[in-house]
CSV table of C-alpha atoms and ligand atoms in Angstrom, one decimal:
chain,number,residue,atom,x,y,z
A,1,MET,CA,-28.2,49.5,-50.0
A,2,THR,CA,-25.1,48.1,-51.1
A,3,ARG,CA,-22.5,46.9,-48.1
A,4,ALA,CA,-18.6,48.0,-48.2
A,5,ARG,CA,-16.6,45.0,-49.8
A,6,GLU,CA,-14.3,43.0,-47.3
A,7,HIS,CA,-11.3,42.8,-48.6
A,8,TRP,CA,-7.8,40.5,-47.0
A,9,GLY,CA,-5.7,42.1,-44.4
A,10,SER,CA,-3.1,41.0,-46.0
A,11,ARG,CA,-1.0,38.9,-48.9
A,12,LEU,CA,0.1,36.0,-46.7
A,13,GLY,CA,-3.4,35.7,-45.4
A,14,PHE,CA,-5.1,35.5,-48.9
A,15,ILE,CA,-2.5,32.8,-49.6
A,16,PHE,CA,-3.4,30.9,-46.6
A,17,ALA,CA,-6.9,31.1,-47.1
A,18,ALA,CA,-6.8,30.0,-50.9
A,19,ALA,CA,-4.1,27.3,-50.2
A,20,GLY,CA,-6.4,26.5,-47.3
A,21,SER,CA,-9.2,25.7,-49.9
A,22,ALA,CA,-7.1,23.8,-52.4
A,23,ILE,CA,-5.6,21.7,-49.9
A,24,GLY,CA,-7.7,19.3,-48.5
A,25,LEU,CA,-8.9,15.8,-48.6
A,26,GLY,CA,-8.1,15.7,-52.5
A,27,SER,CA,-4.5,16.0,-51.1
A,28,LEU,CA,-4.4,14.1,-48.6
A,29,TRP,CA,-7.0,11.3,-48.9
A,30,LYS,CA,-7.4,10.9,-52.6
A,31,PHE,CA,-4.1,12.0,-54.2
A,32,PRO,CA,-2.2,9.2,-52.6
A,33,TYR,CA,-4.7,6.3,-53.2
A,34,VAL,CA,-5.2,7.4,-56.5
A,35,THR,CA,-1.6,7.6,-57.0
A,36,GLY,CA,-1.1,4.1,-56.1
A,37,GLN,CA,-4.0,3.1,-58.3
A,38,PHE,CA,-2.3,4.6,-61.3
A,39,GLY,CA,1.0,3.0,-60.7
A,40,GLY,CA,2.7,6.0,-59.4
A,41,GLY,CA,5.7,8.1,-60.6
A,42,ALA,CA,4.2,9.2,-64.3
A,43,PHE,CA,0.6,9.7,-63.0
A,44,VAL,CA,2.3,12.2,-60.7
A,45,LEU,CA,4.0,13.8,-63.7
A,46,ILE,CA,0.7,14.2,-65.6
A,47,TYR,CA,-1.1,15.5,-62.2
A,48,LEU,CA,1.9,18.2,-62.1
A,49,LEU,CA,1.8,19.1,-65.6
A,50,SER,CA,-2.3,19.4,-65.3
A,51,THR,CA,-1.9,21.7,-62.2
A,52,LEU,CA,0.4,23.8,-63.7
A,53,PHE,CA,-1.0,24.5,-67.3
A,54,ILE,CA,-4.6,23.5,-67.1
A,55,CYS,CA,-5.2,25.0,-63.3
A,56,VAL,CA,-3.2,27.6,-63.1
A,57,PRO,CA,-4.8,29.5,-66.2
A,58,LEU,CA,-8.3,28.7,-64.6
A,59,PHE,CA,-7.3,30.2,-61.6
A,60,CYS,CA,-6.0,33.2,-62.8
A,61,ALA,CA,-9.5,33.2,-65.1
A,62,GLU,CA,-11.7,32.6,-61.6
A,63,LEU,CA,-9.5,35.5,-59.7
A,64,LEU,CA,-9.5,38.1,-62.4
A,65,MET,CA,-13.5,37.6,-62.5
A,66,GLY,CA,-14.0,37.8,-59.2
A,67,ARG,CA,-11.3,41.2,-58.8
A,68,ALA,CA,-13.0,42.7,-61.7
A,69,SER,CA,-16.5,42.6,-60.9
A,70,GLN,CA,-16.0,42.9,-57.3
A,71,ARG,CA,-19.0,40.4,-57.1
A,72,SER,CA,-19.3,36.4,-56.0
A,73,THR,CA,-20.2,33.7,-58.4
A,74,VAL,CA,-23.6,34.6,-59.7
A,75,GLY,CA,-22.9,38.2,-59.9
A,76,ALA,CA,-19.7,38.3,-61.5
A,77,PHE,CA,-20.9,36.2,-64.7
A,78,SER,CA,-24.1,38.7,-65.1
A,79,GLN,CA,-21.8,41.6,-64.7
A,80,LEU,CA,-18.9,40.9,-67.2
A,81,ALA,CA,-21.3,38.9,-69.7
A,82,ARG,CA,-22.8,42.2,-70.1
A,83,HIS,CA,-25.8,41.7,-72.3
A,84,ASN,CA,-26.0,37.8,-72.3
A,85,GLN,CA,-27.8,37.1,-69.3
A,86,ASN,CA,-27.4,32.9,-70.0
A,87,TRP,CA,-24.0,33.1,-68.7
A,88,LYS,CA,-25.7,33.9,-65.3
A,89,GLY,CA,-26.7,30.3,-65.5
A,90,VAL,CA,-22.8,29.2,-65.3
A,91,GLY,CA,-22.7,30.9,-61.9
A,92,TRP,CA,-26.0,29.2,-60.7
A,93,LEU,CA,-24.2,25.9,-61.9
A,94,ALA,CA,-21.1,26.4,-59.7
A,95,ILE,CA,-23.1,27.2,-56.9
A,96,ALA,CA,-25.1,24.0,-57.4
A,97,SER,CA,-21.6,22.4,-57.6
A,98,THR,CA,-21.0,24.1,-54.2
A,99,VAL,CA,-24.0,23.0,-52.5
A,100,ILE,CA,-23.8,19.1,-53.6
A,101,VAL,CA,-20.1,18.7,-53.5
A,102,PHE,CA,-20.0,20.6,-49.8
A,103,SER,CA,-23.5,18.3,-49.0
A,104,TYR,CA,-20.9,15.0,-48.9
A,105,TYR,CA,-17.3,16.4,-48.5
A,106,ALA,CA,-19.0,17.5,-45.1
A,107,VAL,CA,-20.0,13.4,-44.1
A,108,VAL,CA,-16.0,12.6,-45.1
A,109,ALA,CA,-15.2,15.6,-43.2
A,110,GLY,CA,-17.1,14.1,-40.2
A,111,TRP,CA,-15.4,10.8,-40.2
A,112,THR,CA,-12.1,12.5,-39.9
A,113,LEU,CA,-13.8,13.9,-36.3
A,114,ASN,CA,-15.1,10.4,-35.7
A,115,TYR,CA,-11.3,9.2,-36.1
A,116,VAL,CA,-9.6,11.8,-33.8
A,117,LEU,CA,-12.3,10.8,-31.0
A,118,LEU,CA,-11.6,6.8,-31.9
A,119,SER,CA,-7.9,7.5,-31.7
A,120,LEU,CA,-8.1,9.2,-28.1
A,121,THR,CA,-9.8,6.3,-26.8
A,122,GLN,CA,-7.4,4.0,-28.4
A,123,PHE,CA,-10.0,2.2,-30.4
A,124,THR,CA,-7.1,-0.1,-31.7
A,125,LYS,CA,-5.7,-1.5,-28.6
A,126,GLY,CA,-6.1,-5.3,-28.6
A,127,LYS,CA,-8.0,-5.6,-31.6
A,128,SER,CA,-6.9,-7.9,-34.4
A,129,PRO,CA,-6.2,-6.2,-38.0
A,130,ASP,CA,-9.6,-7.4,-39.0
A,131,GLU,CA,-11.4,-6.1,-36.1
A,132,ILE,CA,-9.8,-2.8,-36.8
A,133,GLN,CA,-10.8,-2.4,-40.0
A,134,GLY,CA,-13.9,-3.9,-39.0
A,135,VAL,CA,-14.8,-0.3,-37.1
A,136,PHE,CA,-14.9,1.6,-40.8
A,137,ALA,CA,-18.2,-0.9,-41.9
A,138,ILE,CA,-19.3,0.0,-38.5
A,139,LEU,CA,-19.0,3.8,-39.0
A,140,LEU,CA,-20.2,3.8,-42.3
A,141,LYS,CA,-23.8,1.4,-41.4
A,142,SER,CA,-24.4,3.8,-38.5
A,143,GLY,CA,-26.7,6.6,-39.7
A,144,SER,CA,-26.9,8.5,-36.4
A,145,ILE,CA,-23.5,8.6,-35.7
A,146,ASN,CA,-22.8,9.8,-39.5
A,147,VAL,CA,-25.2,12.4,-39.1
A,148,LEU,CA,-23.8,13.1,-35.7
A,149,TRP,CA,-20.5,14.0,-37.0
A,150,GLN,CA,-21.9,15.8,-40.0
A,151,ALA,CA,-23.7,17.9,-38.1
A,152,ALA,CA,-21.0,18.5,-35.9
A,153,PHE,CA,-18.2,19.8,-39.1
A,154,LEU,CA,-21.0,22.0,-40.4
A,155,LEU,CA,-21.6,23.9,-36.8
A,156,ILE,CA,-17.5,24.4,-36.4
A,157,THR,CA,-17.1,25.5,-40.2
A,158,ALA,CA,-20.4,27.8,-39.5
A,159,GLY,CA,-18.4,29.7,-36.2
A,160,VAL,CA,-15.5,30.5,-38.8
A,161,VAL,CA,-17.4,31.8,-41.7
A,162,ILE,CA,-19.7,33.9,-39.1
A,163,GLY,CA,-16.7,35.7,-38.5
A,164,GLY,CA,-16.5,37.4,-41.6
A,165,VAL,CA,-13.6,37.3,-44.2
A,166,ARG,CA,-10.4,38.8,-42.3
A,167,LYS,CA,-11.5,38.2,-38.7
A,168,GLY,CA,-13.0,34.6,-39.4
A,169,ILE,CA,-11.4,32.7,-42.7
A,170,GLU,CA,-8.0,34.7,-42.6
A,171,HIS,CA,-7.4,34.6,-38.9
A,172,TRP,CA,-8.8,31.1,-38.6
A,173,SER,CA,-6.4,30.2,-42.0
A,174,LYS,CA,-3.2,31.7,-40.5
A,175,ILE,CA,-3.8,29.8,-37.2
A,176,LEU,CA,-4.7,26.4,-38.9
A,177,MET,CA,-2.4,26.2,-42.1
A,178,PRO,CA,1.0,26.5,-39.9
A,179,VAL,CA,-0.2,23.8,-38.0
A,180,LEU,CA,-1.0,21.9,-40.5
A,181,LEU,CA,2.0,22.3,-42.1
A,182,ILE,CA,4.0,21.4,-38.5
A,183,LEU,CA,2.0,18.1,-38.0
A,184,LEU,CA,2.6,17.1,-42.1
A,185,VAL,CA,6.2,17.6,-41.8
A,186,GLY,CA,6.4,15.5,-38.5
A,187,LEU,CA,4.6,12.9,-39.8
A,188,PHE,CA,6.5,12.9,-43.2
A,189,CYS,CA,10.1,13.1,-40.6
A,190,TYR,CA,8.5,9.6,-39.3
A,191,GLY,CA,8.2,8.4,-42.6
A,192,ILE,CA,11.9,9.0,-43.6
A,193,THR,CA,12.9,7.1,-40.5
A,194,LEU,CA,11.2,3.8,-41.9
A,195,SER,CA,12.8,1.2,-44.4
A,196,GLY,CA,10.6,1.6,-47.1
A,197,PHE,CA,11.3,5.5,-47.6
A,198,GLY,CA,13.6,4.8,-50.5
A,199,GLU,CA,11.0,2.3,-52.2
A,200,ALA,CA,8.5,4.9,-51.8
A,201,THR,CA,10.8,7.9,-53.2
A,202,ARG,CA,10.9,5.9,-56.4
A,203,PHE,CA,7.3,4.9,-56.6
A,204,VAL,CA,6.2,8.6,-56.3
A,205,LEU,CA,8.8,10.4,-58.0
A,206,TRP,CA,10.0,8.1,-60.8
A,207,PRO,CA,7.8,8.5,-63.9
A,208,ASP,CA,7.7,4.8,-65.0
A,209,PHE,CA,5.5,5.2,-68.5
A,210,SER,CA,4.8,1.9,-68.8
A,211,ARG,CA,2.6,1.9,-65.8
A,212,LEU,CA,0.6,4.7,-67.5
A,213,THR,CA,-3.1,4.4,-69.0
A,214,PRO,CA,-4.9,6.8,-70.8
A,215,SER,CA,-7.5,6.1,-68.0
A,216,GLY,CA,-4.8,7.6,-65.1
A,217,ILE,CA,-4.2,10.7,-67.8
A,218,LEU,CA,-7.7,11.7,-67.3
A,219,SER,CA,-7.9,10.9,-63.6
A,220,ALA,CA,-5.0,13.2,-63.3
A,221,LEU,CA,-7.0,16.0,-65.0
A,222,GLY,CA,-10.0,15.5,-63.0
A,223,LEU,CA,-7.9,15.5,-59.5
A,224,SER,CA,-5.8,18.6,-60.3
A,225,PHE,CA,-9.3,20.1,-60.9
A,226,PHE,CA,-10.6,19.2,-57.4
A,227,THR,CA,-7.8,19.7,-55.6
A,228,SER,CA,-7.6,23.5,-57.2
A,229,SER,CA,-10.9,23.9,-55.9
A,230,LEU,CA,-12.0,24.6,-59.3
A,231,GLY,CA,-15.0,25.2,-61.1
A,232,PHE,CA,-16.9,26.5,-58.0
A,233,GLY,CA,-16.8,29.7,-58.0
A,234,ILE,CA,-14.8,29.5,-54.8
A,235,ILE,CA,-11.6,31.1,-56.1
A,236,LEU,CA,-13.5,33.5,-57.8
A,237,THR,CA,-14.9,35.0,-54.6
A,238,TYR,CA,-11.7,34.8,-53.0
A,239,GLY,CA,-10.4,36.8,-55.8
A,240,SER,CA,-13.4,39.6,-55.5
A,241,TYR,CA,-11.5,40.0,-51.8
A,242,LEU,CA,-7.7,40.5,-53.5
A,243,LYS,CA,-6.6,44.0,-53.6
A,244,PRO,CA,-5.7,46.2,-56.6
A,245,ALA,CA,-2.1,46.0,-56.2
A,246,GLU,CA,-1.4,41.8,-55.8
A,247,SER,CA,-0.6,40.1,-59.1
A,248,ILE,CA,-2.9,37.6,-59.9
A,249,PRO,CA,-0.2,35.3,-61.8
A,250,LYS,CA,2.1,35.4,-58.7
A,251,THR,CA,-0.6,34.6,-56.4
A,252,ALA,CA,-2.0,31.7,-58.7
A,253,ILE,CA,1.5,30.1,-58.7
A,254,ILE,CA,2.4,30.6,-55.5
A,255,VAL,CA,-1.0,29.0,-54.2
A,256,LEU,CA,-0.8,26.1,-56.4
A,257,LEU,CA,2.7,25.0,-56.2
A,258,PHE,CA,2.1,25.0,-52.6
A,259,THR,CA,-0.7,22.7,-52.9
A,260,LEU,CA,1.3,20.8,-55.0
A,261,ALA,CA,3.9,20.0,-52.4
A,262,ILE,CA,1.5,19.7,-49.8
A,263,SER,CA,0.0,16.6,-52.2
A,264,LEU,CA,3.5,15.4,-52.6
A,265,ILE,CA,4.5,15.4,-49.2
A,266,ALA,CA,1.6,13.5,-48.2
A,267,ALA,CA,2.6,11.0,-50.8
A,268,LEU,CA,5.9,10.8,-49.4
A,269,MET,CA,4.3,10.2,-45.8
A,270,ILE,CA,2.0,7.3,-46.6
A,271,PHE,CA,3.8,5.5,-49.1
A,272,PRO,CA,6.6,4.7,-46.7
A,273,ILE,CA,4.6,3.2,-44.5
A,274,ILE,CA,2.4,0.9,-47.2
A,275,PHE,CA,5.9,-0.2,-48.4
A,276,THR,CA,7.4,-0.8,-45.1
A,277,PHE,CA,4.6,-2.9,-44.0
A,278,HIS,CA,4.4,-5.1,-47.6
A,279,LEU,CA,1.2,-3.5,-48.2
A,280,PRO,CA,-0.2,-3.1,-52.0
A,281,PRO,CA,-0.2,0.7,-53.2
A,282,SER,CA,-3.1,0.4,-54.9
A,283,GLY,CA,-5.1,0.0,-51.5
A,284,GLY,CA,-8.1,2.2,-52.9
A,285,PRO,CA,-10.0,4.5,-50.7
A,286,GLY,CA,-10.1,2.8,-47.4
A,287,LEU,CA,-6.6,3.4,-47.5
A,288,LEU,CA,-6.8,6.0,-44.7
A,289,PHE,CA,-9.5,4.9,-42.6
A,290,LYS,CA,-8.7,1.3,-42.7
A,291,THR,CA,-5.3,0.5,-43.4
A,292,LEU,CA,-3.5,3.0,-41.8
A,293,PRO,CA,-4.7,2.8,-38.0
A,294,VAL,CA,-3.9,-1.1,-38.4
A,295,LEU,CA,-0.5,0.5,-38.9
A,296,PHE,CA,-0.4,2.9,-36.5
A,297,GLU,CA,-1.3,0.0,-34.0
A,298,GLN,CA,2.0,-1.3,-34.7
A,299,LEU,CA,4.1,1.7,-34.3
A,300,PRO,CA,5.3,3.2,-31.2
A,301,ALA,CA,3.2,6.1,-29.8
A,302,THR,CA,0.3,4.7,-31.5
A,303,LEU,CA,-2.0,7.5,-29.3
A,304,LEU,CA,0.3,10.2,-30.5
A,305,ILE,CA,0.8,9.5,-34.3
A,306,SER,CA,-2.8,8.5,-34.6
A,307,THR,CA,-4.2,11.5,-33.1
A,308,ALA,CA,-1.8,14.0,-34.7
A,309,PHE,CA,-3.0,12.3,-38.0
A,310,PHE,CA,-6.4,12.5,-37.8
A,311,LEU,CA,-6.5,16.0,-36.3
A,312,LEU,CA,-4.5,17.1,-39.8
A,313,LEU,CA,-7.0,15.6,-41.8
A,314,VAL,CA,-9.6,17.6,-39.7
A,315,PHE,CA,-7.5,21.2,-39.9
A,316,THR,CA,-7.1,20.4,-44.2
A,317,ALA,CA,-11.0,19.4,-44.3
A,318,LEU,CA,-11.9,22.7,-42.1
A,319,THR,CA,-10.2,24.9,-44.3
A,320,SER,CA,-11.6,23.7,-47.2
A,321,THR,CA,-15.6,23.7,-46.0
A,322,VAL,CA,-14.7,27.0,-44.8
A,323,SER,CA,-14.2,28.3,-48.5
A,324,LEU,CA,-17.2,26.2,-49.9
A,325,LEU,CA,-19.2,27.8,-46.8
A,326,GLU,CA,-18.2,31.4,-47.7
A,327,ASN,CA,-19.2,31.1,-51.2
A,328,LEU,CA,-22.5,30.3,-50.7
A,329,VAL,CA,-22.7,32.6,-48.0
A,330,ALA,CA,-21.0,35.7,-50.0
A,331,ASN,CA,-23.8,34.8,-53.0
A,332,CYS,CA,-26.7,35.0,-50.6
A,333,MET,CA,-25.8,38.4,-49.1
A,334,GLU,CA,-25.3,39.6,-52.5
A,335,LEU,CA,-28.2,38.3,-54.3
A,336,PHE,CA,-30.6,38.5,-51.5
A,337,ASN,CA,-29.4,41.0,-49.5
A,338,TRP,CA,-29.0,38.9,-46.4
A,339,SER,CA,-26.7,39.5,-43.4
A,340,ARG,CA,-23.8,37.4,-43.1
A,341,ARG,CA,-25.3,35.7,-40.0
A,342,LYS,CA,-28.5,34.9,-41.5
A,343,SER,CA,-27.1,33.6,-44.7
A,344,VAL,CA,-24.5,31.3,-42.9
A,345,TRP,CA,-27.3,30.0,-40.8
A,346,TRP,CA,-29.8,29.3,-43.9
A,347,THR,CA,-27.1,27.9,-46.4
A,348,THR,CA,-25.4,25.6,-43.2
A,349,CYS,CA,-29.0,24.2,-43.0
A,350,LEU,CA,-29.5,23.4,-46.4
A,351,VAL,CA,-26.1,21.7,-46.7
A,352,PHE,CA,-27.2,19.7,-43.9
A,353,VAL,CA,-30.4,18.6,-45.2
A,354,VAL,CA,-28.9,18.0,-48.5
A,355,GLY,CA,-26.1,16.3,-46.9
A,356,LEU,CA,-28.6,13.6,-45.0
A,357,PRO,CA,-29.0,10.9,-47.7
A,358,SER,CA,-25.3,10.9,-48.5
A,359,ALA,CA,-25.2,10.6,-44.4
A,360,LEU,CA,-27.7,7.9,-44.2
A,361,ALA,CA,-26.3,5.9,-47.3
A,362,GLY,CA,-24.1,3.4,-46.0
A,363,SER,CA,-27.1,2.6,-43.1
A,364,GLY,CA,-30.0,1.8,-45.7
A,365,ALA,CA,-32.2,4.6,-43.7
A,366,LEU,CA,-33.1,6.3,-46.4
A,367,PHE,CA,-33.4,5.0,-50.2
A,368,PRO,CA,-33.0,1.1,-49.3
A,369,SER,CA,-33.0,0.1,-52.8
A,370,TRP,CA,-30.6,2.7,-54.1
A,371,VAL,CA,-27.4,0.3,-54.6
A,372,GLU,CA,-29.9,-2.0,-56.5
A,373,MET,CA,-30.7,0.6,-58.5
A,374,TYR,CA,-28.0,2.5,-59.3
A,375,GLY,CA,-25.2,0.1,-58.6
A,376,GLU,CA,-23.4,2.4,-55.8
A,377,ASP,CA,-24.7,3.9,-52.6
A,378,PHE,CA,-26.4,7.6,-52.7
A,379,PHE,CA,-23.1,8.9,-51.7
A,380,GLY,CA,-21.5,7.4,-54.6
A,381,THR,CA,-23.3,7.8,-56.8
A,382,ILE,CA,-23.5,11.6,-56.1
A,383,SER,CA,-20.0,12.1,-55.5
A,384,ASN,CA,-18.8,10.2,-58.8
A,385,THR,CA,-21.3,12.0,-61.2
A,386,TRP,CA,-20.9,15.4,-59.8
A,387,ASP,CA,-16.8,15.4,-60.0
A,388,ARG,CA,-17.0,13.8,-63.0
A,389,TRP,CA,-19.2,15.8,-64.9
A,390,PHE,CA,-20.1,19.2,-63.6
A,391,LEU,CA,-16.8,20.5,-62.6
A,392,PRO,CA,-15.0,20.2,-65.7
A,393,ILE,CA,-18.2,21.4,-67.7
A,394,THR,CA,-18.1,24.6,-65.2
A,395,GLY,CA,-14.3,25.0,-65.9
A,396,LEU,CA,-15.0,24.6,-70.0
A,397,LEU,CA,-17.5,27.1,-69.6
A,398,THR,CA,-15.3,29.7,-67.3
A,399,SER,CA,-12.4,29.6,-69.8
A,400,LEU,CA,-14.6,30.1,-73.1
A,401,PHE,CA,-16.2,33.3,-71.1
A,402,VAL,CA,-12.8,35.1,-69.8
A,403,GLY,CA,-10.9,33.4,-73.2
A,404,TRP,CA,-13.3,34.7,-75.5
A,405,LYS,CA,-16.2,36.7,-73.9
A,406,ILE,CA,-15.3,39.0,-71.7
A,407,ASP,CA,-14.1,42.5,-72.3
A,408,ALA,CA,-10.6,42.6,-73.6
A,409,LYS,CA,-9.3,45.6,-72.0
A,410,ILE,CA,-10.7,44.3,-68.5
A,411,ARG,CA,-8.6,41.0,-69.1
A,412,LYS,CA,-5.6,42.5,-69.9
A,413,GLU,CA,-5.7,45.2,-66.9
A,414,GLN,CA,-6.6,42.6,-64.4
A,415,ILE,CA,-3.6,40.2,-65.3
A,416,LEU,CA,-0.9,42.7,-65.5
A,417,ALA,CA,-2.1,44.9,-62.5
A,418,GLY,CA,0.3,44.5,-59.8
A,419,SER,CA,2.6,42.4,-61.3
A,420,HIS,CA,5.8,43.0,-63.3
A,421,TRP,CA,5.2,39.6,-65.5
A,422,ARG,CA,4.2,41.6,-68.7
A,423,TRP,CA,5.0,38.4,-70.5
A,424,PHE,CA,2.8,36.2,-68.9
A,425,PHE,CA,-0.2,37.5,-70.5
A,426,TYR,CA,0.0,36.3,-74.0
A,427,PRO,CA,1.0,32.6,-73.0
A,428,TRP,CA,-1.8,32.8,-70.6
A,429,LEU,CA,-4.4,33.7,-73.3
A,430,PHE,CA,-3.4,31.2,-75.4
A,431,LEU,CA,-3.6,28.7,-72.8
A,432,VAL,CA,-7.2,29.8,-71.6
A,433,ARG,CA,-8.4,29.9,-75.0
A,434,TRP,CA,-7.5,26.9,-76.5
A,435,LEU,CA,-5.3,24.3,-74.5
A,436,VAL,CA,-7.5,24.6,-71.3
A,437,PRO,CA,-10.9,24.3,-73.0
A,438,LEU,CA,-9.4,21.1,-75.5
A,439,CYS,CA,-7.9,19.4,-72.8
A,440,ILE,CA,-11.3,19.5,-70.7
A,441,LEU,CA,-13.1,18.5,-73.9
A,442,ILE,CA,-11.1,15.4,-74.2
A,443,PHE,CA,-11.6,14.5,-70.9
A,444,LEU,CA,-15.5,15.0,-70.9
A,445,LEU,CA,-15.7,12.9,-74.6
A,446,GLN,CA,-13.7,10.3,-73.2
A,447,ALA,CA,-15.9,10.0,-69.8
A,448,ALA,CA,-19.0,9.8,-72.1
A,449,GLY,CA,-17.5,7.0,-74.0
A,450,ILE,CA,-17.9,9.5,-77.0
A,451,LEU,CA,-14.1,9.1,-77.7
A,452,ASN,CA,-11.5,5.8,-76.3
A,453,ILE,CA,-8.2,6.9,-76.2
A,454,GLU,CA,-7.9,3.9,-74.2
A,455,SER,CA,-8.0,1.6,-77.2
A,456,ALA,CA,-6.4,4.0,-79.6
B,1,LIG,N1,-9.4,21.2,-53.0
B,1,LIG,C1,-10.7,20.8,-51.8
B,1,LIG,C2,-9.4,19.3,-51.6
B,1,LIG,O1,-8.7,19.0,-52.2
B,1,LIG,C3,-11.6,20.0,-52.1
B,1,LIG,C4,-12.6,21.3,-52.5
B,1,LIG,C5,-13.2,21.9,-53.6
B,1,LIG,C6,-12.3,22.6,-51.2
B,1,LIG,C7,-13.8,22.6,-53.4
B,1,LIG,C8,-13.2,23.0,-51.6
B,1,LIG,C9,-14.0,23.4,-52.7
B,1,LIG,O2,-10.3,18.5,-50.9
């Protein structure tokens, strides 16, 4: 028996849901610190170009696969590949990426919940900067606390996804995204009042190419992939809920411009604080959880600012984890004919179990010799390996699949349906066939050490 497929109730609902998936810890946590590490404006420019010329075409490709097949990841590859069922493997690779990335993403998302509670209990009060920063190390070492927050975050995500496409994801995205925007704009306005705002704007928006390194270019490419949620089949699944009257190019551009704007606002919110307090802009991954609470303590209204900031992170992480879970659920419902409820609980349990080594990574409770063996803890190993390799590989295969393999008529029909932009088709096809795969290939060869444009 086949179930009638749910569809988004409105275009705005879809845009909020897709932008909710894309805007996450990648934009708010990773983008600012990586921008800091790679020298600011020029890196931002490359990130922008990569989002527009690589991610937009791929985003359209995933959307069109979902809408044309009316299936989720695995089913879409299987149906559109026609005779060559090997392509289904790309769908399974995307599912594996979803499980793995979700498993550690839920741990970081759990930290954001933990910091909301810490903010409410005013954990910075009467502590020296070293003691405040030390709280993060205590958290990392405490396996059971990590597991508690990881489980809590997964349960909240399951609670949203169980409601289905319209009543769950669309409904909550429409509530959470505006709240997120209000919080972000509020904190951004606060940043404007700080003395370091001018310097921050120059740092983020003025491209100084002398600071740009080839590895910076590659990182910008990788980050744009991650923040656009590409390579997981998530956008594909969301595309399968898209009505035929919606224009794929238009929605792709709106969603990704929205994501770009949020990443920029996030950087323009964080850097004024960094410059006002004379901290190095290259503070690294600890920037958010370690450095910012030290600064919050020096500001007026610590309780309010700190709680608002970490709540903002919770909301952005939630709209992303919702999309990760929906991708798994939609595939289970389709492949095994399970109910939504059953799919939600089984996949949530799976992700919880797979995430346990990441949650326990800092405590050494599991695999105590991991660091000695692989140079970084389990969490670091898995997140770095997966992001660098499997997302771009899936993206590369998807672009080749859509550019060369699928039925040309379906491809054209889907890009033109509901769209007034007839001119868009050929430039898009060129990008999907040539530019996107070539750029990703260079990225992979550089990461593999086969190509070294750094010393070229
Ligand atoms: N795009 C999200 C972010 O920037 C990460 C993510 C990847 C979310 C894949 C869902 C799926 O944080």
